[in-house]
Coordinates of C-alpha atoms and ligand atoms in Angstrom, one line a residue:
X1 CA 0.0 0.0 0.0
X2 CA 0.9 3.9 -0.6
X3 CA 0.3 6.6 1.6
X4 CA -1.5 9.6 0.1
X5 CA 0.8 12.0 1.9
X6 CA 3.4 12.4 3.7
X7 CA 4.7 14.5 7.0
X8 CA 8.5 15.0 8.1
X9 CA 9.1 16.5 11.0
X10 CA 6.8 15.0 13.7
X11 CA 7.3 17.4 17.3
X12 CA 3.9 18.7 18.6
X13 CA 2.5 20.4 15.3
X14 CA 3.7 17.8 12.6
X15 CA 2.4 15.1 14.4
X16 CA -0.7 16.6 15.4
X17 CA -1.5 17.0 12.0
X18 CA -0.4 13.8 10.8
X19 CA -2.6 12.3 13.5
X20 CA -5.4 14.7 12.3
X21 CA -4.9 13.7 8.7
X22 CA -4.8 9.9 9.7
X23 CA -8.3 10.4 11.9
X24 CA -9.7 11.7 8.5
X25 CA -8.8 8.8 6.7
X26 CA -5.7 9.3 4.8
X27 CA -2.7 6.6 4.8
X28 CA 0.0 9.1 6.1
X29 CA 3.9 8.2 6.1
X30 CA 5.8 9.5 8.6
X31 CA 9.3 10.9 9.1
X32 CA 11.5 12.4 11.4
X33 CA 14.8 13.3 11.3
X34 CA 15.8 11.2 14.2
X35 CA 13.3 8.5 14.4
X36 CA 12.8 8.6 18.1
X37 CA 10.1 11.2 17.6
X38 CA 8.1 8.3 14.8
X39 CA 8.3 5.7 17.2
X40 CA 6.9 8.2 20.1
X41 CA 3.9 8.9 17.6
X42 CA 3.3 5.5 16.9
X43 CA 3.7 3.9 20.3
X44 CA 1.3 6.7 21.7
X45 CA -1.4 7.2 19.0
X46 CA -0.2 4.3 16.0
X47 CA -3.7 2.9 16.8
X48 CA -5.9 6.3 15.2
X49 CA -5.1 5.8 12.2
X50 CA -3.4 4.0 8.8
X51 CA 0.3 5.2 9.5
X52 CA 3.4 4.0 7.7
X53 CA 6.4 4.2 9.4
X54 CA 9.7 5.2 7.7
X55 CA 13.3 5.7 8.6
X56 CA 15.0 7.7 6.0
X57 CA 14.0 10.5 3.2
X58 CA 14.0 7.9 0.7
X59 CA 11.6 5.7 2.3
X60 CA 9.7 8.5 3.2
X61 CA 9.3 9.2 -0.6
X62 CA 9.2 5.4 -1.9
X63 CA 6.2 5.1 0.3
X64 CA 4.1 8.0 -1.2
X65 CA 1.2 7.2 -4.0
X66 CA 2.2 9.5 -7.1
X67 CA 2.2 13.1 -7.4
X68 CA 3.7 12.5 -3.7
X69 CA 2.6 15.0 -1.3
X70 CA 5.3 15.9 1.4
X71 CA 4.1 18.2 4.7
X72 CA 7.1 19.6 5.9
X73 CA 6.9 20.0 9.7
X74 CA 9.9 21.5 10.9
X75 CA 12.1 24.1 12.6
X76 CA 11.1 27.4 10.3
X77 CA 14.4 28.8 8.8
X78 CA 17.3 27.1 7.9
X79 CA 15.8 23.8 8.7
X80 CA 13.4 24.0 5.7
X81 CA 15.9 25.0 3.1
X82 CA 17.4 21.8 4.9
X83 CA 14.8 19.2 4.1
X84 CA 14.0 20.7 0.8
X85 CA 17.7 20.3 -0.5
X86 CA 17.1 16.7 0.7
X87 CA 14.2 16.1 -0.8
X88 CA 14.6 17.6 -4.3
X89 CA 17.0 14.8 -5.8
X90 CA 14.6 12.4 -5.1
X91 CA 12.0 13.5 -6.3
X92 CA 10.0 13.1 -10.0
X93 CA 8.2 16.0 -11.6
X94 CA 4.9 17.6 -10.8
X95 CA 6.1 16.1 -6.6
X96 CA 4.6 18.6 -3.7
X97 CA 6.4 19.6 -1.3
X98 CA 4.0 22.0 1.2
X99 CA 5.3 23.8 4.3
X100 CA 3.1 24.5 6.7
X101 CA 5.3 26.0 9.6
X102 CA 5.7 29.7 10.4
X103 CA 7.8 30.4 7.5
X104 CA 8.3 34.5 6.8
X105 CA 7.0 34.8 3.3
X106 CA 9.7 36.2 0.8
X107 CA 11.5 32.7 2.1
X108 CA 8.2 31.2 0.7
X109 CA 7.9 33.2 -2.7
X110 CA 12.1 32.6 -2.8
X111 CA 11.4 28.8 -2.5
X112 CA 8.3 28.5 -4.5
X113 CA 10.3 30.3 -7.4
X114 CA 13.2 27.7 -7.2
X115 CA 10.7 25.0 -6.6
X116 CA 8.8 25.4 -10.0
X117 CA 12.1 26.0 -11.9
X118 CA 12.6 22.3 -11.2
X119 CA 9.4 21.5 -11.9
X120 CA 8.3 21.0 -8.7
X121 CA 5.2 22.6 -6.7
X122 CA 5.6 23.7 -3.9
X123 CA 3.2 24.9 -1.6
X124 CA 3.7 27.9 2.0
X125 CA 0.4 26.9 4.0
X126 CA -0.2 29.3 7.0
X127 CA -1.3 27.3 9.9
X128 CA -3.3 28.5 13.0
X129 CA -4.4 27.1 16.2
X130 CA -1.9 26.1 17.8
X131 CA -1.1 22.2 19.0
X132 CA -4.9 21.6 19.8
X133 CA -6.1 23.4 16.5
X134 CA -3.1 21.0 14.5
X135 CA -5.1 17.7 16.3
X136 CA -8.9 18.8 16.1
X137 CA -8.9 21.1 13.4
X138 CA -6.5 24.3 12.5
X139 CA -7.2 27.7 10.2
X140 CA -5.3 27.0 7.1
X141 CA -4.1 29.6 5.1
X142 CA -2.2 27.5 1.7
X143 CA -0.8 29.7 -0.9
X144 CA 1.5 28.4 -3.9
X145 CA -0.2 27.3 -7.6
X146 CA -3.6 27.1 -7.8
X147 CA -3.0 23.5 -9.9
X148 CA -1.3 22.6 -6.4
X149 CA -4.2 22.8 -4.7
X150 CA -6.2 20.8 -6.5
X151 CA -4.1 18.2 -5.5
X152 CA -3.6 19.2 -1.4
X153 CA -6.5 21.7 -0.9
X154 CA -9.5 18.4 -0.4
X155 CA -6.9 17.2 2.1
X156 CA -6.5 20.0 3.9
X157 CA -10.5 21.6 3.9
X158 CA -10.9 17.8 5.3
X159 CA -8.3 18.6 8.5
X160 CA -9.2 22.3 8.7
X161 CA -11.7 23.2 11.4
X162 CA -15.3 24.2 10.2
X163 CA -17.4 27.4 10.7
X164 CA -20.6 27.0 12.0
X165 CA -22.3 27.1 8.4
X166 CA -20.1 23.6 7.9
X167 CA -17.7 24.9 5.4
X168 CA -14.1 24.3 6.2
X169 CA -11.5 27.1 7.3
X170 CA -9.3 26.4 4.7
X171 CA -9.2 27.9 0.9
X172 CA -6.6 28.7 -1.5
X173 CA -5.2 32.5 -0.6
X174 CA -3.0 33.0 -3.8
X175 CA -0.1 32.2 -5.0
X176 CA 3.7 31.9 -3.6
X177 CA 4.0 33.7 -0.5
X178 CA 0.2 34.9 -0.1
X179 CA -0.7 32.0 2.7
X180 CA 2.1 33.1 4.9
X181 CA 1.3 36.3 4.3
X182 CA -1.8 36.2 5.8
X183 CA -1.2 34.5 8.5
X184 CA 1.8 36.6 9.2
X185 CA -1.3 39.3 9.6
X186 CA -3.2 36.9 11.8
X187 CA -0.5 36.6 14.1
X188 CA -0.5 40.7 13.8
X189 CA -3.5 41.3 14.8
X190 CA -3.6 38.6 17.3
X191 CA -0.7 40.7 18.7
X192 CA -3.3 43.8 19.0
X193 CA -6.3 42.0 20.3
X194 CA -4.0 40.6 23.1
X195 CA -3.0 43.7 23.8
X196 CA -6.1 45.4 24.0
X197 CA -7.4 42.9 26.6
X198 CA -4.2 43.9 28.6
X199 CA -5.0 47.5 28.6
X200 CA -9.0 46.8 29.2
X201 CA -7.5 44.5 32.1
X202 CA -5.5 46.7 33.7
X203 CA -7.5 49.7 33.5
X204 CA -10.4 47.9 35.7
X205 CA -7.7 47.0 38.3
X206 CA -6.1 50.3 38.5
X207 CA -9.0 52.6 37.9
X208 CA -11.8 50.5 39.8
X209 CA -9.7 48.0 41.8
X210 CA -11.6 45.0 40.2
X211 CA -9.7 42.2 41.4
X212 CA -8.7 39.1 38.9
X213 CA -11.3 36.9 40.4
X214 CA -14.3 39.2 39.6
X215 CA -12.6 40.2 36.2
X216 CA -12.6 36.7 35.4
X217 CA -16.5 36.6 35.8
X218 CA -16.8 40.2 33.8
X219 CA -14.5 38.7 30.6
X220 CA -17.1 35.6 30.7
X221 CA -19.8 37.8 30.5
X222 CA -18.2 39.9 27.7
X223 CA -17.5 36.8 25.8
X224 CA -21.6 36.4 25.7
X225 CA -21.5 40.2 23.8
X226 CA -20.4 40.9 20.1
X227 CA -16.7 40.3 22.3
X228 CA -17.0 36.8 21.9
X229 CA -13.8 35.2 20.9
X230 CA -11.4 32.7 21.9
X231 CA -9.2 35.0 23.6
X232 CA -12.0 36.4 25.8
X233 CA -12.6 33.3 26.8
X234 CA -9.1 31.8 27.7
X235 CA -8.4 35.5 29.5
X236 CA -11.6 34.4 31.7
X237 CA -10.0 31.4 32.3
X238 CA -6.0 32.6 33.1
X239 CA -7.6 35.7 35.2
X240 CA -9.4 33.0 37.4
X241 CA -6.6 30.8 37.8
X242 CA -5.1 31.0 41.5
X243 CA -1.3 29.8 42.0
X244 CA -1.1 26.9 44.0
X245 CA 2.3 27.8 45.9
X246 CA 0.9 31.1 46.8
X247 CA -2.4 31.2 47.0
X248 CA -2.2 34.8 44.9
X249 CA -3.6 35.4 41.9
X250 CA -2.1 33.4 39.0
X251 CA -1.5 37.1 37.3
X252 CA 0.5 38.1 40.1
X253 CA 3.0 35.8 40.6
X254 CA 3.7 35.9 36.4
X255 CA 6.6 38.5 35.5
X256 CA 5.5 41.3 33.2
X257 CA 7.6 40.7 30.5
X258 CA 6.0 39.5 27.7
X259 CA 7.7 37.3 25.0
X260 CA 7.7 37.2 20.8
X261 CA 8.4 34.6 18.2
X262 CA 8.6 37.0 15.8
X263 CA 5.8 37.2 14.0
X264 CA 4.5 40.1 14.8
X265 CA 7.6 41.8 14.6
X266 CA 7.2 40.6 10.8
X267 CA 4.4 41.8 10.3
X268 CA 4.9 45.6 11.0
X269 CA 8.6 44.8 9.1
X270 CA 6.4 44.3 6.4
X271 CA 3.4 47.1 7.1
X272 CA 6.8 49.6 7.0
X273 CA 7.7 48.3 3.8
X274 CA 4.2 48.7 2.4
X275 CA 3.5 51.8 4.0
X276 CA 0.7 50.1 5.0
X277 CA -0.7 52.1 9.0
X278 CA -1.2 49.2 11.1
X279 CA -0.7 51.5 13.9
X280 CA -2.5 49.8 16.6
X281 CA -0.8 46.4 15.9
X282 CA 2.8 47.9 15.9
X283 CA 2.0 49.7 19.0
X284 CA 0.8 45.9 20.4
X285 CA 4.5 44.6 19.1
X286 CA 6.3 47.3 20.8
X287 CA 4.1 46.9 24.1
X288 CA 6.1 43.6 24.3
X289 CA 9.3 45.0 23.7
X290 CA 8.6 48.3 26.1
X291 CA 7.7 45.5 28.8
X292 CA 10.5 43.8 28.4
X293 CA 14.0 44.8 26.8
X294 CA 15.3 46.9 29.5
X295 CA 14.1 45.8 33.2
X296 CA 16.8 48.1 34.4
X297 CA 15.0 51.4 33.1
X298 CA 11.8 50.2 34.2
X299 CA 12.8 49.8 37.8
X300 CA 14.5 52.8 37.6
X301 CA 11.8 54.8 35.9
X302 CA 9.1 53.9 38.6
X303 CA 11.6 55.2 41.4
X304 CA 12.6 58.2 39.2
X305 CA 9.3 59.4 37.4
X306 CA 6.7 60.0 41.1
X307 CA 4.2 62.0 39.4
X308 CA 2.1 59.4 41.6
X309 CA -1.1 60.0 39.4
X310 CA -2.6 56.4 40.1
X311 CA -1.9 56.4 43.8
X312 CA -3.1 59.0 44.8
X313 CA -6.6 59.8 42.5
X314 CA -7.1 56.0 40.4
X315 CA -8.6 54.4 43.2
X316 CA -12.7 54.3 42.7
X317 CA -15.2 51.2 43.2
X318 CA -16.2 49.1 40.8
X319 CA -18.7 51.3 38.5
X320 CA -20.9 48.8 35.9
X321 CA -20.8 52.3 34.0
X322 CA -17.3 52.4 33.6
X323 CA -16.7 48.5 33.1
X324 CA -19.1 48.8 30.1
X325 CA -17.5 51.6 29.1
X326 CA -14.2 49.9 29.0
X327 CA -15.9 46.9 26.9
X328 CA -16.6 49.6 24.3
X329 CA -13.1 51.1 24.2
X330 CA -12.1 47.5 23.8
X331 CA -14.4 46.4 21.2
X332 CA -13.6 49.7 19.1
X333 CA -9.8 49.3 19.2
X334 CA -10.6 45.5 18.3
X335 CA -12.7 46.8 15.5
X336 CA -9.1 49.2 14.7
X337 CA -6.8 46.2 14.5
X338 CA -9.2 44.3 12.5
X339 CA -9.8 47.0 9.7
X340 CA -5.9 47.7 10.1
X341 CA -5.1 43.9 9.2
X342 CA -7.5 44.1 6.5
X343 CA -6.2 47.2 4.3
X344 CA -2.9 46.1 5.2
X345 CA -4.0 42.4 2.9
X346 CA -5.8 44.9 0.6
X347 CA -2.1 46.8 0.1
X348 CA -0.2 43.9 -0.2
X349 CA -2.3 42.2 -2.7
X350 CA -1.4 45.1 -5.1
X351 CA 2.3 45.4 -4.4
X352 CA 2.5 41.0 -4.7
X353 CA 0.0 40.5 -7.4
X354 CA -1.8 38.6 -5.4
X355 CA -5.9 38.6 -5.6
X356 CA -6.6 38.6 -2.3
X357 CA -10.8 37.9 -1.7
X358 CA -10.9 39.6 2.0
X359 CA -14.1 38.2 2.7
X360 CA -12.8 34.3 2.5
X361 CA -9.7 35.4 4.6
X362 CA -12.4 36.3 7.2
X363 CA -13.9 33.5 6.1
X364 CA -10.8 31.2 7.6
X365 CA -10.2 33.0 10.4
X366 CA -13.8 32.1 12.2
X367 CA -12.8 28.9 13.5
X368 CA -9.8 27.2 14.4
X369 CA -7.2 30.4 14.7
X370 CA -6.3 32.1 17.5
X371 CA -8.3 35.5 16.5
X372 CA -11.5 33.4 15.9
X373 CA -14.4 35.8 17.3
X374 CA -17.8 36.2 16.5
X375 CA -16.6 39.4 14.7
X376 CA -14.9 37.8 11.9
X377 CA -18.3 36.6 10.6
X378 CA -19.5 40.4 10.4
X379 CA -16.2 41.5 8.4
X380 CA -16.7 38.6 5.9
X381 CA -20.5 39.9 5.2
X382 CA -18.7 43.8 4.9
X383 CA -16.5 42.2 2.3
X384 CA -18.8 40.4 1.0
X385 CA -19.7 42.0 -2.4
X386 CA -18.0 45.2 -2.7
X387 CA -15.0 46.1 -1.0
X388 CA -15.3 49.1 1.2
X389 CA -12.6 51.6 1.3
X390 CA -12.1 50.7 5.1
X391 CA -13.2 48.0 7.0
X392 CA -14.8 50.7 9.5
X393 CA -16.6 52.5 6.3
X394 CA -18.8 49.3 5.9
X395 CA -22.0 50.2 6.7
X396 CA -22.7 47.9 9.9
X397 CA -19.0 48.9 11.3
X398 CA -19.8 52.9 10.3
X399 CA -22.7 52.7 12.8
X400 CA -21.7 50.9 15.1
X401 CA -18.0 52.6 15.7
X402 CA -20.5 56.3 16.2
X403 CA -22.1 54.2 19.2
X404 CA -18.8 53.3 20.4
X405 CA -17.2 56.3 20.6
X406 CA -17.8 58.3 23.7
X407 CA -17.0 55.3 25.7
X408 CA -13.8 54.9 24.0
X409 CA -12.9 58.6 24.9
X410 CA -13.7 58.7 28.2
X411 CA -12.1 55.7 28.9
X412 CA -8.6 56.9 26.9
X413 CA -9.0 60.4 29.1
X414 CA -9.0 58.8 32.1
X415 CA -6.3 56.5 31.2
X416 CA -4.5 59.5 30.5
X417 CA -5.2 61.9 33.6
X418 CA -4.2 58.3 36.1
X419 CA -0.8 57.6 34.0
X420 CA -2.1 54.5 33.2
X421 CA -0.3 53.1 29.6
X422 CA -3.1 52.3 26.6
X423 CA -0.6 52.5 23.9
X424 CA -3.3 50.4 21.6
X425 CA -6.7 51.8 22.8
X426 CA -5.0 55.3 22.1
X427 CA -3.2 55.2 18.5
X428 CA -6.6 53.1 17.4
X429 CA -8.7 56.0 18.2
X430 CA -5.7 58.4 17.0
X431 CA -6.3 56.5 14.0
X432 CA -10.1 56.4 14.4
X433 CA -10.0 59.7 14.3
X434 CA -6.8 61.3 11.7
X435 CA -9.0 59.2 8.9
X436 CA -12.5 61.1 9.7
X437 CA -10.4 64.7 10.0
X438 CA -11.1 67.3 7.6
X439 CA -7.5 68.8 7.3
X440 CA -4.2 67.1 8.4
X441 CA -1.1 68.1 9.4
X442 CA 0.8 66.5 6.8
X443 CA 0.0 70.1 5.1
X444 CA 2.3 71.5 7.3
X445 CA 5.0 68.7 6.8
X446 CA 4.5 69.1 3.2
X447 CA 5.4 72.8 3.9
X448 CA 8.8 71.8 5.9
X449 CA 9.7 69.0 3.2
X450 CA 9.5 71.9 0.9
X451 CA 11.4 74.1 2.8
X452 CA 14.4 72.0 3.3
X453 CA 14.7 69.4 0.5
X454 CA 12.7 71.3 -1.9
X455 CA 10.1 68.0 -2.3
X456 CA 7.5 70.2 -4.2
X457 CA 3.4 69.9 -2.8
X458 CA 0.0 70.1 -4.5
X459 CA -2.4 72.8 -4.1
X460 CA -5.8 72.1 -3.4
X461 CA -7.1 74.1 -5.9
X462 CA -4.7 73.4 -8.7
X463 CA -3.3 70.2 -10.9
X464 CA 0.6 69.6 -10.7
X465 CA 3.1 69.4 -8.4
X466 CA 4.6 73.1 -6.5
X467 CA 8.0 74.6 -4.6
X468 CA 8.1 78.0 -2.8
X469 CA 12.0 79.6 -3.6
X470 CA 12.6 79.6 -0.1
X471 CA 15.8 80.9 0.0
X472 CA 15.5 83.2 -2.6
X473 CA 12.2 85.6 -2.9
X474 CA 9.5 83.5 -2.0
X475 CA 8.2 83.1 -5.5
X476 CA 6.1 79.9 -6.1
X477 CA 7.0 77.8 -8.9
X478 CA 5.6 75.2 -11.2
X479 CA 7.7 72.5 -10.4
X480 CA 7.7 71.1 -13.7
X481 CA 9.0 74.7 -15.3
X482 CA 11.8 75.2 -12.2
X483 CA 13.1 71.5 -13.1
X484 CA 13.1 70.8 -9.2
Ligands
NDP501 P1 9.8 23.0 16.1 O1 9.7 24.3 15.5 O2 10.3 22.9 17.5 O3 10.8 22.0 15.2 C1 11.2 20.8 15.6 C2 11.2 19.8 14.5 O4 12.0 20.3 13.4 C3 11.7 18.4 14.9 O5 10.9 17.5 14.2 C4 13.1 18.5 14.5 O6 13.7 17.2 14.2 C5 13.0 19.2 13.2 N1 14.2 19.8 12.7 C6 14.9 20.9 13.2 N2 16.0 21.1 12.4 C7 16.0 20.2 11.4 C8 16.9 20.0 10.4 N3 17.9 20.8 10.1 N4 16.6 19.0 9.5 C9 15.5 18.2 9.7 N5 14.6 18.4 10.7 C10 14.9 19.4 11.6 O7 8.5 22.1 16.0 P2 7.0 22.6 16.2 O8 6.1 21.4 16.0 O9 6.8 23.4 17.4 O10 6.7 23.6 15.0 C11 6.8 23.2 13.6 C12 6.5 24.5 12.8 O11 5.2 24.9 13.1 C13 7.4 25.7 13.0 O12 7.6 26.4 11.8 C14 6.6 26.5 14.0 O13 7.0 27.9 14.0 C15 5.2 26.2 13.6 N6 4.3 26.3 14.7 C16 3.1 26.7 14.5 C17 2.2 26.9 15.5 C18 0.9 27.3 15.1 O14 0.1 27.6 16.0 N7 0.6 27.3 13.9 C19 2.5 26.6 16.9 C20 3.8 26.1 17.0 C21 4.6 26.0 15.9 P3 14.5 16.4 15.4 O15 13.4 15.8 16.2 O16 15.3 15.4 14.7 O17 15.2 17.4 16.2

């Protein structure tokens, strides 16, 4: 017998999904570079499925059914170049090879690019959901050919989790890089939403002294409102967790530092590159970094800086007034990182060439991904038939961002007047508000640009481009005629 596809590289994720591909049926071989990690899989969970167990490349790619499909598993980086360079003398034309780690995707539209040259497909599938989503049922995000797919894409709707209308959270992106791409994003605005439950957290302890046990029962109730997501409900779950050795609040006894991968980095790497303003979820990235790449500054900053604004005026009891007003300033910077993700896909589909259908990336984010949420079935229906020029312009989003509003300000003022940090609530609504402003600044810096690198403007009430002869008497000047 022949297996129908293939997985090398079986620690938690690879074999999760070669466990989840078994469970749906499929013969799957299995490899691993040291075959310790096989054996473990088989020993453990041999019995769920029709596995075939092999020892070396080669075996790995005599025991695949033709066009072999090969899921490469492991360490993103170098280690995929790795196992590619491996793989590619052994294999016959029109062979798959689809990596569905974190890869960054220029590595992906590199390898695709090389990949074809020899013939060979070869497929970037973003994956999402972590080790449980890999077992019972991930996001998947595959780019590469569209001919590819035909071949891996029934495999992989069959693995992917399923929305509540049934259909799977899996469809074809674009080509090369576009399935990294967007989850790159994903993990973005993950970033951003995490963040914003931070700042909505610690702005009910340090303004109304809500305590993690009774926050814990306010994020459950939220996750009954248009809030409801995944990560509302696990935050219900870590704020109500008590440490055993202490018997202090599992959130107390954790050190305030918080960690990165690297994919969020990537993703504002990228939003730079684009020019694309995913304020809100860089400010979320560099939350992480603020917290945590000099301890020595913090320390000294909270002996050195005693404006003592949140001693001495932030304490007030627990106001159901101001808690739902915090919900709202949460929901709308939610709303921010959302729409922020979403034109940065819309940009990036014009720079790659890649024909992005926003409303199916929605689509695959419902179930299965970290960022599922209720929400993400509202932003498919605003993308639904024609693009609007922001996700906050769609009609449903318009409205609901006016009833929003107020909340979010007064919960951002008083953030401000206490000293407490809301680096995300605040450049959302910054952003919120620069795109409904009449007249910008960026007048004036056109002005300056003018002044000392002669950049030229436009006039609003005239075609073509402008300079002022600064240092010489003021005159203004067709740029066009004064060759600057
Ligand atoms: P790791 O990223 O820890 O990688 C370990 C695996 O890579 C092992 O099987 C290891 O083999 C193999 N490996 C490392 N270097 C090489 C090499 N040079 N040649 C051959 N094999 C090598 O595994 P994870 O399961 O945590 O993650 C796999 C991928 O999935 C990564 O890209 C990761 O970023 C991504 N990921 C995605 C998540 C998600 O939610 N989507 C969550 C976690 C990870 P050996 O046993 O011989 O050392």
């Amino acid at each position: 017998r022949k297996a129908q596809i293939g997985v090398t590289g079986l620690a938690v994720m690879g074999a999760n999904l070669a466990r989840n591909l078994a469970r749906n049926g499929y013969t799957v071989a299995l490899h691993n570079r040291s075959s310790e990690k096989t054996d473990a899989l088989l020993e453990a969970h041999g019995s769920e499925g029709d596995f075939i167990r092999t020892e070396t490349l080669q075996e790995l790619v005599d025991s695949l059914e033709s066009p072999r499909r090969i899921l490469v598993m492991v360490k993103a980086g170098g280690p995929v170049d790795a196992v590619i360079d491996q793989l590619v003398p052994l294999l016959d034309k029109d062979d798959i090879i689809i990596d569905g780690g974190n890869s960054h995707f220029p590595d992906t539209i590199r390898r695709e690019k090389d990949l074809a040259e020899k013939g060979l497909h070869f497929v970037g599938v973003g994956v999402s959901g972590g080790e449980e989503g890999a077992l019972n049922g991930p996001s998947i995000m595959p780019g590469g050919s569209a001919k590819s797919y035909e071949s891996v894409g029934p495999m992989l709707e069959k693995i992917a989790a399923k929305a509540e209308d049934g259909s799977p959270c899996c469809a074809w992106i674009s080509t090369d890089g576009a399935g990294h791409f967007v989850k790159m994003v994903h993990n973005g605005i993950e970033y951003a939403d995490m963040q914003v439950i931070g700042e909505a957290y610690d702005l009910m302890r340090s303004v109304a002294n809500i305590e993690p046990a009774e926050q814990a029962e306010i994020f459950k109730q939220w996750n009954t409102t248009e809030l409801s997501s995944y990560l509302i409900e696990i935050t219900a779950e870590v704020l109500a967790q008590v440490d055993s050795k202490t018997g202090k609040p599992f959130i107390d006894v954790i050190v305030d530092q918080a960690g990165q991968k690297g994919t969020g980095r990537w993703t504002v790497q990228s939003a730079l590159d684009l020019g694309a303003p995913i304020t809100g979820i860089a400010e979320s990235v560099f939350a992480r970094a603020l917290s945590s790449s000099n301890s020595a500054a913090r320390e000294q900053a909270q002996k050195g800086f005693t404006d003592g604004l949140i001693a001495t005026t932030g304490v007030a009891t627990a106001d159901p007034e101001f808690v739902e007003d915090v919900r709202r300033a949460l929901f709308a910077s939610k709303l921010v990182s959302y729409a922020q993700g979403m034109d940065m896909l819309s940009i990036a589909g014009k720079e790659y060439g890649w024909d992005l259908k926003l409303d199916t990336i929605a689509s695959l984010w419902r179930e299965g991904c970290i960022i599922r949420a209720e929400l993400l079935a509202e932003i498919m229906e605003a993308y639904k038939d024609e693009a609007p020029a922001n996700m906050l312009l769609a009609p449903a989003f318009n409205k609901l961002m006016e009833e929003l509003v107020p909340s979010w300000r007064r919960v951002i003022s008083k953030a401000v007047a206490l000293g407490i940090p809301v680096p995300v609530f605040s450049s959302s609504l910054a952003y919120y508000d620069a795109l409904r402003r009449d007249r910008l600044p960026a007048a004036l810096i056109q002005g300056q640009r003018d002044y000392f690198g002669a950049h030229t403007y436009k006039r609003v009430d005239a075609e073509g481009d402008y300079h002022v002869m600064w240092s010489d008497d003021l005159r203004e000047v067709n740029a066009e005629d004064a060759h600057v």
